[in-house]
Amino acid sequence: ADGSLAAAGVVTDLFAMPSIDASVGLETDSLDLMSSLLPDVDLDGGPLTLDLTVRGPAQQAAVTGTASVRQVTAAVPRLNISPLLDFAIRLPAAGQGTFEGTVQSGVGRGLLRGSAMLDESLQLAVDLNGEKLLIADSDTLSLVASPDLSLRIDGAITRVTGKVTIDEGMVALTTGSSSVQASPDVVIVDAETNEQSRPQSASELDVRVSFGEPVPVTGY
């Protein structure tokens, strides 16, 4: 009811050195699977299309093809925004991929581009360029920003660089709770902390934030 799936393939030398030559095509307007991966986001629209080819020895088969999501609204109730997404992924070779997409939020528009290498250690490069994107539009936080950011992940090392211009906004803390909660990345060290259990990773953040217009802040 929500789409179609077509698959065809051949497996040769099944009991000795199996080899696969198969293709899979999918088109659907149901985004339930993607929604389950993003519990705080409500996805609507589509279609989602997938066109993959799998060839080679079963244990090292090369996956190539394309995937795309078109005209999808990603509502984020907590921020009161519903950006419109258009996204395409290309897999030119096994373990490699490139992607690009656009995002529209408010009157702004952004471009997202990147590449990934999925081998023993994840390598990911993502660039986001946008102008006057609506980031939040709630009673406590309203932000319109123009990002120019680069994300690089090389194994356990993550780097974020670039700049963000806050074009306009408002922060009102008076309607929120007065209690302060620790953010998820805070590590509390005490006598029982096992130093060996900490993740062996490194993060670098070098982002300049500037303001195009004054942003009023009210709070405690």
Short mmCIF file of C-alpha atoms in Angstrom, two decimals:
data_model
loop_
_atom_site.label_atom_id
_atom_site.label_comp_id
_atom_site.label_asym_id
_atom_site.label_seq_id
_atom_site.Cartn_x
_atom_site.Cartn_y
_atom_site.Cartn_z
CA ALA A 1 0.00 0.00 0.00
CA ASP A 2 2.88 2.37 0.73
CA GLY A 3 5.28 1.42 -2.06
CA SER A 4 6.96 -1.30 -4.07
CA LEU A 5 9.96 -3.59 -3.73
CA ALA A 6 11.62 -5.50 -6.55
CA ALA A 7 14.63 -7.79 -6.24
CA ALA A 8 16.38 -10.27 -8.50
CA GLY A 9 19.63 -12.14 -8.25
CA VAL A 10 21.79 -15.16 -8.85
CA VAL A 11 24.02 -17.05 -6.42
CA THR A 12 26.64 -19.31 -8.00
CA ASP A 13 28.91 -21.97 -6.51
CA LEU A 14 26.76 -22.00 -3.37
CA PHE A 15 28.58 -24.71 -1.40
CA ALA A 16 32.17 -23.90 -2.31
CA MET A 17 32.89 -20.22 -3.01
CA PRO A 18 29.48 -18.54 -3.29
CA SER A 19 29.24 -15.44 -5.46
CA ILE A 20 26.34 -12.99 -5.67
CA ASP A 21 24.96 -10.91 -8.53
CA ALA A 22 21.77 -9.20 -7.37
CA SER A 23 19.81 -5.97 -7.63
CA VAL A 24 17.26 -4.41 -5.30
CA GLY A 25 14.85 -1.58 -6.00
CA LEU A 26 12.62 0.10 -3.44
CA GLU A 27 10.22 3.03 -3.60
CA THR A 28 7.96 3.99 -0.71
CA ASP A 29 6.19 6.93 0.86
CA SER A 30 6.39 5.30 4.30
CA LEU A 31 9.21 6.75 6.38
CA ASP A 32 8.52 4.67 9.50
CA LEU A 33 11.98 3.06 9.43
CA MET A 34 13.76 6.41 9.25
CA SER A 35 11.45 7.85 11.90
CA SER A 36 12.41 5.05 14.29
CA LEU A 37 16.04 6.17 13.99
CA LEU A 38 15.09 9.78 14.84
CA PRO A 39 12.72 9.59 17.83
CA ASP A 40 12.54 13.38 18.32
CA VAL A 41 11.72 14.09 14.67
CA ASP A 42 8.42 13.56 12.83
CA LEU A 43 9.04 12.75 9.16
CA ASP A 44 6.39 13.20 6.49
CA GLY A 45 6.52 13.18 2.70
CA GLY A 46 8.70 11.29 0.31
CA PRO A 47 9.21 9.23 -1.68
CA LEU A 48 12.17 7.25 -0.41
CA THR A 49 13.87 5.42 -3.29
CA LEU A 50 16.64 2.84 -3.19
CA ASP A 51 18.46 1.23 -6.12
CA LEU A 52 21.31 -1.12 -5.17
CA THR A 53 23.48 -3.70 -6.88
CA VAL A 54 25.40 -6.40 -5.00
CA ARG A 55 28.15 -8.23 -6.87
CA GLY A 56 31.12 -10.40 -5.99
CA PRO A 57 32.15 -13.09 -3.50
CA ALA A 58 29.58 -13.46 -0.75
CA GLN A 59 32.00 -12.48 2.03
CA GLN A 60 33.30 -9.41 0.15
CA ALA A 61 30.42 -8.42 -2.11
CA ALA A 62 30.57 -4.88 -3.47
CA VAL A 63 27.46 -2.77 -2.87
CA THR A 64 26.90 0.09 -5.31
CA GLY A 65 23.90 2.23 -6.18
CA THR A 66 21.88 5.23 -5.10
CA ALA A 67 19.34 6.25 -2.48
CA SER A 68 17.30 9.40 -2.17
CA VAL A 69 14.67 11.07 -0.02
CA ARG A 70 12.66 13.81 -1.69
CA GLN A 71 10.52 16.62 -0.27
CA VAL A 72 10.44 15.36 3.30
CA THR A 73 9.24 17.54 6.15
CA ALA A 74 11.19 16.88 9.36
CA ALA A 75 9.15 18.40 12.17
CA VAL A 76 10.96 18.99 15.47
CA PRO A 77 8.22 19.76 18.03
CA ARG A 78 10.67 20.77 20.75
CA LEU A 79 12.02 23.60 18.56
CA ASN A 80 8.73 24.29 16.74
CA ILE A 81 10.35 24.01 13.29
CA SER A 82 9.57 21.87 10.23
CA PRO A 83 12.48 22.05 7.78
CA LEU A 84 12.05 20.62 4.28
CA LEU A 85 14.74 18.12 3.24
CA ASP A 86 15.93 16.79 -0.10
CA PHE A 87 18.69 14.20 0.08
CA ALA A 88 20.61 11.88 -2.24
CA ILE A 89 23.30 9.25 -1.52
CA ARG A 90 25.62 7.63 -4.06
CA LEU A 91 27.64 4.47 -3.45
CA PRO A 92 30.17 4.35 -6.30
CA ALA A 93 32.23 1.57 -4.68
CA ALA A 94 32.11 -0.82 -1.76
CA GLY A 95 32.72 0.99 1.50
CA GLN A 96 32.61 4.44 -0.07
CA GLY A 97 29.81 6.92 -0.49
CA THR A 98 29.01 10.52 -1.28
CA PHE A 99 25.91 12.48 -0.41
CA GLU A 100 24.38 15.87 -0.91
CA GLY A 101 21.16 17.54 0.00
CA THR A 102 19.30 20.73 0.66
CA VAL A 103 17.41 21.99 3.68
CA GLN A 104 14.83 24.78 3.80
CA SER A 105 13.77 26.21 7.13
CA GLY A 106 11.84 29.45 7.41
CA VAL A 107 13.00 31.74 4.62
CA GLY A 108 16.49 30.23 4.64
CA ARG A 109 18.10 27.53 2.58
CA GLY A 110 21.16 25.37 3.21
CA LEU A 111 23.35 22.97 1.25
CA LEU A 112 24.75 19.78 2.78
CA ARG A 113 27.58 17.82 1.11
CA GLY A 114 29.84 15.06 2.26
CA SER A 115 31.57 11.74 1.79
CA ALA A 116 32.10 8.63 3.88
CA MET A 117 34.47 5.68 3.94
CA LEU A 118 33.09 2.71 5.85
CA ASP A 119 36.07 0.48 6.47
CA GLU A 120 37.90 -0.57 9.65
CA SER A 121 37.72 3.03 10.94
CA LEU A 122 34.90 5.37 10.01
CA GLN A 123 35.95 8.39 7.95
CA LEU A 124 33.31 11.06 7.43
CA ALA A 125 33.44 14.54 5.90
CA VAL A 126 30.39 16.83 6.00
CA ASP A 127 30.07 20.50 4.98
CA LEU A 128 27.01 22.61 5.78
CA ASN A 129 26.50 26.04 4.22
CA GLY A 130 23.32 27.98 4.77
CA GLU A 131 21.82 31.43 4.94
CA LYS A 132 19.16 32.59 7.39
CA LEU A 133 17.99 29.13 8.43
CA LEU A 134 15.29 29.01 11.11
CA ILE A 135 16.90 26.97 13.89
CA ALA A 136 14.26 27.39 16.61
CA ASP A 137 10.95 29.21 16.95
CA SER A 138 9.55 28.53 20.41
CA ASP A 139 8.44 30.74 23.29
CA THR A 140 11.82 30.34 24.99
CA LEU A 141 14.19 30.26 22.02
CA SER A 142 14.06 31.84 18.59
CA LEU A 143 17.09 31.73 16.31
CA VAL A 144 17.79 32.45 12.65
CA ALA A 145 21.36 31.57 11.70
CA SER A 146 23.72 31.27 8.73
CA PRO A 147 26.11 28.33 9.26
CA ASP A 148 29.34 27.62 7.41
CA LEU A 149 30.54 24.46 9.16
CA SER A 150 32.75 21.46 8.45
CA LEU A 151 32.61 18.16 10.31
CA ARG A 152 35.43 15.65 9.98
CA ILE A 153 35.49 12.24 11.67
CA ASP A 154 38.58 10.09 11.31
CA GLY A 155 38.27 7.03 13.52
CA ALA A 156 38.08 8.29 17.11
CA ILE A 157 38.95 11.91 16.22
CA THR A 158 36.14 14.39 15.56
CA ARG A 159 36.74 17.95 14.35
CA VAL A 160 34.19 20.71 13.86
CA THR A 161 35.37 23.97 12.31
CA GLY A 162 33.84 27.04 10.69
CA LYS A 163 31.57 29.89 11.67
CA VAL A 164 27.95 30.60 12.51
CA THR A 165 26.31 34.00 12.13
CA ILE A 166 23.25 34.59 14.31
CA ASP A 167 21.12 36.79 12.06
CA GLU A 168 18.37 37.36 14.62
CA GLY A 169 16.99 35.73 17.70
CA MET A 170 15.57 35.81 21.21
CA VAL A 171 16.27 33.84 24.40
CA ALA A 172 13.69 33.84 27.21
CA LEU A 173 14.55 31.69 30.21
CA THR A 174 11.84 32.95 32.54
CA THR A 175 9.33 30.29 31.44
CA GLY A 176 11.72 27.39 32.01
CA SER A 177 12.79 25.47 35.09
CA SER A 178 15.25 27.06 37.49
CA SER A 179 17.10 23.78 38.03
CA VAL A 180 20.28 23.21 36.05
CA GLN A 181 20.87 19.75 34.58
CA ALA A 182 24.29 18.49 33.53
CA SER A 183 24.67 18.06 29.77
CA PRO A 184 25.20 14.49 28.47
CA ASP A 185 28.91 15.07 27.78
CA VAL A 186 29.73 15.99 31.39
CA VAL A 187 31.92 13.42 33.15
CA ILE A 188 31.81 13.46 36.97
CA VAL A 189 35.07 12.15 38.39
CA ASP A 190 35.08 10.68 41.92
CA ALA A 191 36.89 7.96 43.86
CA GLU A 192 34.93 5.22 42.11
CA THR A 193 35.55 6.40 38.55
CA ASN A 194 37.31 3.83 36.43
CA GLU A 195 39.75 5.74 34.24
CA GLN A 196 40.13 2.74 31.93
CA SER A 197 36.41 2.77 31.07
CA ARG A 198 36.49 6.20 29.43
CA PRO A 199 36.08 6.15 25.65
CA GLN A 200 39.36 6.64 23.81
CA SER A 201 38.27 9.51 21.59
CA ALA A 202 39.18 13.10 20.92
CA SER A 203 37.09 16.07 19.85
CA GLU A 204 38.20 19.44 18.51
CA LEU A 205 35.84 22.41 18.21
CA ASP A 206 36.92 25.62 16.50
CA VAL A 207 33.80 27.58 15.57
CA ARG A 208 33.42 31.36 15.54
CA VAL A 209 29.96 32.63 16.46
CA SER A 210 29.04 36.20 15.54
CA PHE A 211 25.86 38.25 15.77
CA GLY A 212 24.41 40.20 12.89
CA GLU A 213 21.85 41.85 15.16
CA PRO A 214 21.58 42.13 18.96
CA VAL A 215 19.84 39.12 20.53
CA PRO A 216 17.73 39.98 23.61
CA VAL A 217 18.10 37.57 26.53
CA THR A 218 15.80 37.48 29.54
CA GLY A 219 16.27 35.12 32.47
CA TYR A 220 16.89 34.70 36.16
#
